[in-house]
Coordinates of C-alpha atoms in Angstrom, one line a residue:
X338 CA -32.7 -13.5 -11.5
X339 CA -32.1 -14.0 -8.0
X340 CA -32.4 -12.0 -4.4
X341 CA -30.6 -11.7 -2.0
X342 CA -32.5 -13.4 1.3
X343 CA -31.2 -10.5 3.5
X344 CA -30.3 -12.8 6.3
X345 CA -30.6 -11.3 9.8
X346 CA -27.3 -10.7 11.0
X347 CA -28.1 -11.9 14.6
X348 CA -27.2 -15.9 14.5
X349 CA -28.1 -16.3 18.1
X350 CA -29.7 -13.9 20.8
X351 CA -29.0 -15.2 24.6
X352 CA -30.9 -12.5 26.6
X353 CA -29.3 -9.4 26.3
X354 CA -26.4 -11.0 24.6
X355 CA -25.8 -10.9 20.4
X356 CA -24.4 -13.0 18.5
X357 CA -23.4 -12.2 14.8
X358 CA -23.1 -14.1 11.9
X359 CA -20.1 -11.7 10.8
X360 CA -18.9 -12.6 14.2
X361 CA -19.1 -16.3 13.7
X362 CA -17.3 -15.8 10.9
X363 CA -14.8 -14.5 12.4
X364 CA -14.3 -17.1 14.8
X365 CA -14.4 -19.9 12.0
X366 CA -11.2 -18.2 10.8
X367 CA -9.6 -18.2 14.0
X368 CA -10.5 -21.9 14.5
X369 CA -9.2 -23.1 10.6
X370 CA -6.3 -20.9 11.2
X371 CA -5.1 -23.3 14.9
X372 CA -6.1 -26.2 12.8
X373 CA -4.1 -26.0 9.3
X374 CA -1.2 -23.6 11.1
X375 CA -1.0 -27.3 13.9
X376 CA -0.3 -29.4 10.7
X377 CA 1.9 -26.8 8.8
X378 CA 4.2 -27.0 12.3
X379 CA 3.9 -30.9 12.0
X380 CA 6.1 -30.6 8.7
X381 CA 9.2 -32.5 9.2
X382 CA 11.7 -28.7 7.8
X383 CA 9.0 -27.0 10.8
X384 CA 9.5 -29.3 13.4
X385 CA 13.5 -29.1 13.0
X386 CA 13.5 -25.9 13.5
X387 CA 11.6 -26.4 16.9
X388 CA 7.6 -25.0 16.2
X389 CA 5.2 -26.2 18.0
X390 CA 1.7 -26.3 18.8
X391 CA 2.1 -23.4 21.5
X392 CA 3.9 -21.4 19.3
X393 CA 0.8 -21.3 16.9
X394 CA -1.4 -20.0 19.3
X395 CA 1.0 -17.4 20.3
X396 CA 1.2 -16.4 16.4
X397 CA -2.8 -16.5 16.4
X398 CA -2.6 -14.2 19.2
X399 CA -0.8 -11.7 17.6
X400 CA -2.6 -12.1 14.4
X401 CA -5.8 -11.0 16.0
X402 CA -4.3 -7.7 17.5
X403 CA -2.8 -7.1 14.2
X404 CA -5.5 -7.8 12.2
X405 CA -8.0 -5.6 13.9
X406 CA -5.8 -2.8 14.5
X407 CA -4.5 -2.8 10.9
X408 CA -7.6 -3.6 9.3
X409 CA -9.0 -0.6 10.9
X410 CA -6.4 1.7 10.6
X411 CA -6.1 0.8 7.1
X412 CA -9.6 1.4 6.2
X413 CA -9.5 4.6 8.0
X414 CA -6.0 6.0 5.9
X415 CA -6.8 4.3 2.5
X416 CA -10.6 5.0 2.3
X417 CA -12.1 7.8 4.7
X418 CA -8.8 9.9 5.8
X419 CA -10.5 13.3 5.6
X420 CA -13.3 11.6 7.8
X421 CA -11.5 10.0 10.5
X422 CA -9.4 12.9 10.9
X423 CA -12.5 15.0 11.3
X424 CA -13.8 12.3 13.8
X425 CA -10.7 10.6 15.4
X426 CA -12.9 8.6 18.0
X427 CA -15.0 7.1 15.3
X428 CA -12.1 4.8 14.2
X429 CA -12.2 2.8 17.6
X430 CA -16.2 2.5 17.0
X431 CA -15.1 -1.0 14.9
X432 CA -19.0 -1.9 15.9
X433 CA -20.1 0.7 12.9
X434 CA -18.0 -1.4 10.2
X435 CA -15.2 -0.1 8.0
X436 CA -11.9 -2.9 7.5
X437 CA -9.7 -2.8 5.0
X438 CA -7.6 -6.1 3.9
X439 CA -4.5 -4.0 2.7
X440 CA -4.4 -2.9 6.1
X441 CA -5.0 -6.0 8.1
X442 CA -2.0 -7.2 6.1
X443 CA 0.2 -4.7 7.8
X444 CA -1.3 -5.1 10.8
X445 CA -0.1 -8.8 11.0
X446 CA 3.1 -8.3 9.2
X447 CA 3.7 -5.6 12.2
X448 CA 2.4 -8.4 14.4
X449 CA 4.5 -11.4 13.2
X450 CA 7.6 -8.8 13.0
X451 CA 7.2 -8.6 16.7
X452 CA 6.7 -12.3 17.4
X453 CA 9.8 -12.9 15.3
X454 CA 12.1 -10.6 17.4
X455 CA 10.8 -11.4 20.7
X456 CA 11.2 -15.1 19.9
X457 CA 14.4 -14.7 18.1
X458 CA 13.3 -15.7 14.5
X459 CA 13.7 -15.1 11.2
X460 CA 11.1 -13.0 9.9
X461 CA 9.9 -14.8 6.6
X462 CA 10.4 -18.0 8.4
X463 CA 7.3 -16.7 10.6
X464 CA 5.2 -15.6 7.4
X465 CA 6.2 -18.6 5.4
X466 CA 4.3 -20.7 8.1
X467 CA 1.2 -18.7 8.0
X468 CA 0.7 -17.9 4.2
X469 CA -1.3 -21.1 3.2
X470 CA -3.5 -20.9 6.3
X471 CA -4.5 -17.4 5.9
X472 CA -7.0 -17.3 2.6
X473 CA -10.0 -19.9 4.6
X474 CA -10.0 -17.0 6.9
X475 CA -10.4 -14.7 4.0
X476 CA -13.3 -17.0 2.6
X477 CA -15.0 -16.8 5.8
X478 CA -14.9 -13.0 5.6
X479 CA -16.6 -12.8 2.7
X480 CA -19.0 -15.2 4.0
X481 CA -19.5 -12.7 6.3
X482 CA -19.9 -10.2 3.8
X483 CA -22.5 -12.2 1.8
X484 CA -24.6 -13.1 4.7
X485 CA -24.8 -9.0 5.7
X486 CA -25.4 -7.9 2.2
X487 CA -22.5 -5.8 2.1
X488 CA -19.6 -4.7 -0.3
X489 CA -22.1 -6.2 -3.3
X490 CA -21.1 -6.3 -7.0
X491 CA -21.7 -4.1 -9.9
X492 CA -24.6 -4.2 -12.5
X493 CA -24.2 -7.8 -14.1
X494 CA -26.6 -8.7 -17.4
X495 CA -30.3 -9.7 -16.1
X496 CA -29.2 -13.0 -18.5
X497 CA -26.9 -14.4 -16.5
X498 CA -28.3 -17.5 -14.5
X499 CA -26.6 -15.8 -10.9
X500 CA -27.4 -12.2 -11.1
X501 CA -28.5 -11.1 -7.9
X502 CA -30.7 -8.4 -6.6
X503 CA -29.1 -7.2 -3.3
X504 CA -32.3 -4.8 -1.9
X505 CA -29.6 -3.1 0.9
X506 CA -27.8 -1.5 -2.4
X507 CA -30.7 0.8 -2.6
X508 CA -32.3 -0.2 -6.0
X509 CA -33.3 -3.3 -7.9
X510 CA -30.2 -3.8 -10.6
X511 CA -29.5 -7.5 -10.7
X512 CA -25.9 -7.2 -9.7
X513 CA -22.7 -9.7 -9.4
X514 CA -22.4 -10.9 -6.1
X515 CA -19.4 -10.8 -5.6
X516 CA -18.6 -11.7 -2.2
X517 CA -18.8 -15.1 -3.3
X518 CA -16.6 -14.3 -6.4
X519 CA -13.9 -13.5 -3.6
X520 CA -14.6 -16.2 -1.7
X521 CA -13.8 -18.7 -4.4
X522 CA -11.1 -17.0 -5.8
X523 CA -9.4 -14.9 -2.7
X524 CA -10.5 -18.0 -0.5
X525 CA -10.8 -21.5 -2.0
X526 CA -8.2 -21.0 -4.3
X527 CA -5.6 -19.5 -3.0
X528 CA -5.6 -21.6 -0.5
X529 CA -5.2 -25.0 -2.3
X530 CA -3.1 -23.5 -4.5
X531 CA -0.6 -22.6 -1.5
X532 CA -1.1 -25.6 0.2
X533 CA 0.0 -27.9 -2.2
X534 CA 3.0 -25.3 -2.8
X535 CA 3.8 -25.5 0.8
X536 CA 3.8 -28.9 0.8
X537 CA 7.6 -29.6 0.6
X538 CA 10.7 -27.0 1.6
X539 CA 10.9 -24.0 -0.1
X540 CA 13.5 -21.2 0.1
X541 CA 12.8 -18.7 3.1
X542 CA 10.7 -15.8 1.7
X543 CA 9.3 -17.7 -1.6
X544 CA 5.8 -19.1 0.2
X545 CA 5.4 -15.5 1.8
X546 CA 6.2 -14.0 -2.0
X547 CA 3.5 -16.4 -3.7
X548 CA 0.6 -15.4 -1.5
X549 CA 1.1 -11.9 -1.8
X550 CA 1.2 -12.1 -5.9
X551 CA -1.7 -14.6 -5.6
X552 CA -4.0 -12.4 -3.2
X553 CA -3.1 -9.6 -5.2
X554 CA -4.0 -11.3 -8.5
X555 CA -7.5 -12.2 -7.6
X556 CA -8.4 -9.5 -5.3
X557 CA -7.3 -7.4 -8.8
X558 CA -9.5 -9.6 -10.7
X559 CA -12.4 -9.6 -8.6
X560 CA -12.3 -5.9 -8.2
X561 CA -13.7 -5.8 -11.8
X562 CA -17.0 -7.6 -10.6
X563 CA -17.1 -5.6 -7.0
X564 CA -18.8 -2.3 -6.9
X565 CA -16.7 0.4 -5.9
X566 CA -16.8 2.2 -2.5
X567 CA -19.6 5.3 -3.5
X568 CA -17.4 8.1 -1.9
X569 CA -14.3 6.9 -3.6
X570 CA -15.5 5.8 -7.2
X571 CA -13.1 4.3 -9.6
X572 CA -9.8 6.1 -9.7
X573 CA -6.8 6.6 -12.0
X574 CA -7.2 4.3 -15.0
X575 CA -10.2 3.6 -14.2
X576 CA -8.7 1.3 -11.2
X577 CA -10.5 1.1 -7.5
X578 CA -8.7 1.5 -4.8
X579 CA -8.4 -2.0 -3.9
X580 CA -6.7 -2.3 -7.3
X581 CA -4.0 0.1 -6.9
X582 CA -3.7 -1.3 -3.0
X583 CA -2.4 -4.8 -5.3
X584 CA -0.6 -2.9 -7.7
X585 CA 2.3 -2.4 -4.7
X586 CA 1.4 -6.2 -3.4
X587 CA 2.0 -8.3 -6.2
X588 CA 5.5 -6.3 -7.2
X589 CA 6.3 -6.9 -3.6
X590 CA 5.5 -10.7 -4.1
X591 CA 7.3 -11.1 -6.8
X592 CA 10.5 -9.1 -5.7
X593 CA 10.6 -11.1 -2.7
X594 CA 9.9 -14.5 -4.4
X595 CA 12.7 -14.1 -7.1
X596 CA 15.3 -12.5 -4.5
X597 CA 14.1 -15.7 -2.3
X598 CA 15.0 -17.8 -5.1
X599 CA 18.4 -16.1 -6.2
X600 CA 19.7 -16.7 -2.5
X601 CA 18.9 -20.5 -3.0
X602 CA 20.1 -20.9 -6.0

């Protein structure tokens, strides 16, 4: 059975100045997502259509906004609205933690729905570039997440070669970690499994439509293995929230994937 090592969360202290592993992270996503969204623009259907390089840092731009204001916005309405309505300030203090994906999601839809008008393009044509590049940035979140200790797994069988003690839940149940769970499945996977379906033209709308039934299929899955939030429990059906927050996702995905493929056809 294995513990966690309870990393310190500090990577690098300059003087007065932190730096966090969560933050590192953070930046790793920003950098893979310049990188694979410059060779997604490179594609011969992209570069008719007149993307560029500059245009991806523009879209990376409003991806942060979007993420960090829906991610925390979302967290704030899915999982703690009685809270945050008690204590309004709090949900600027993004320092104390609290980010839901579900709502970073909507955060950058709002954000790429804003880049598309003001640039005068199609909507899905924006999201169809981003899709693939977007699940490394969800592995290094839960790199992130593994490193801290946080949003560990449920009680796994002391037997099983990878059980892990995480001492920050409180008590010494060997648990799933499941940070790495999502990291492989939400992360790894997805991604290769978009990229190569990205690889030649599809019709507008069905890359978008894959990612959100593929996120919303392994976030579902791993949910199973991820303990759920204490002040929430499980829910109706015996579903977490984040299970019920892909219930909505993967019919979306698949409505917009088959109407996508209708209109080509």
């Amino acid at each position: 059975m294995l513990v966690h090592p309870q990393f310190d969360p500090i990577a690098l202290s300059l003087g007065p100045v932190q730096v966090h592993w969560y933050g590192l992270t953070y930046m790793a996503a920003f950098g893979l997502f310049l990188l694979l969204a410059a060779r997604r623009v490179r594609q011969p259907w992209f570069e008719q259509a007149g993307w560029t390089r500059r245009d991806v840092e523009d879209l990376l731009f409003f991806g942060v906004v979007g993420v960090v204001l829906g991610g925390r916005l979302g967290y704030a309405l899915f999982y703690k609205p009685g809270y945050y309505v008690m204590h309004p300030l709090e949900i600027f203090m993004v320092w104390r933690g609290g980010m839901s994906f579900h709502g970073g999601l909507l955060g950058v839809l709002a954000a790429m729905a804003l880049y598309a008008r003001r640039r005068e393009r199609r909507f899905l044509e924006v999201t169809d570039l981003i899709a693939p590049c977007i699940p490394v940035g969800l592995a290094c979140g839960r790199i992130g997440n593994f490193i801290n200790g946080e949003l560990w797994g449920r009680a796994a069988d002391p037997s099983l070669p990878w059980a892990m003690v995480f001492p920050q839940s409180g008590s010494d149940i060997p648990r799933h970690p499941s940070q790495l769970y999502q990291f492989g499945l939400e992360g790894v996977l997805l991604f290769v499994l978009l990229w190569l379906y990205a690889r030649k033209p599809r019709p507008i709308g069905q890359v978008s439509g894959a990612f959100l039934i593929g996120y919303g299929f392994f976030r579902f899955v791993a949910e199973y293995f991820r303990e759920p939030d204490s002040f929430l429990g499980l829910l109706a059906l015996n579903m977490s929230m984040g299970q019920w927050l892909c219930v909505p996702m993967i019919a979306a995905g698949v409505l917009l994937w088959t109407a996508s493929r209708r209109r080509a056809g």
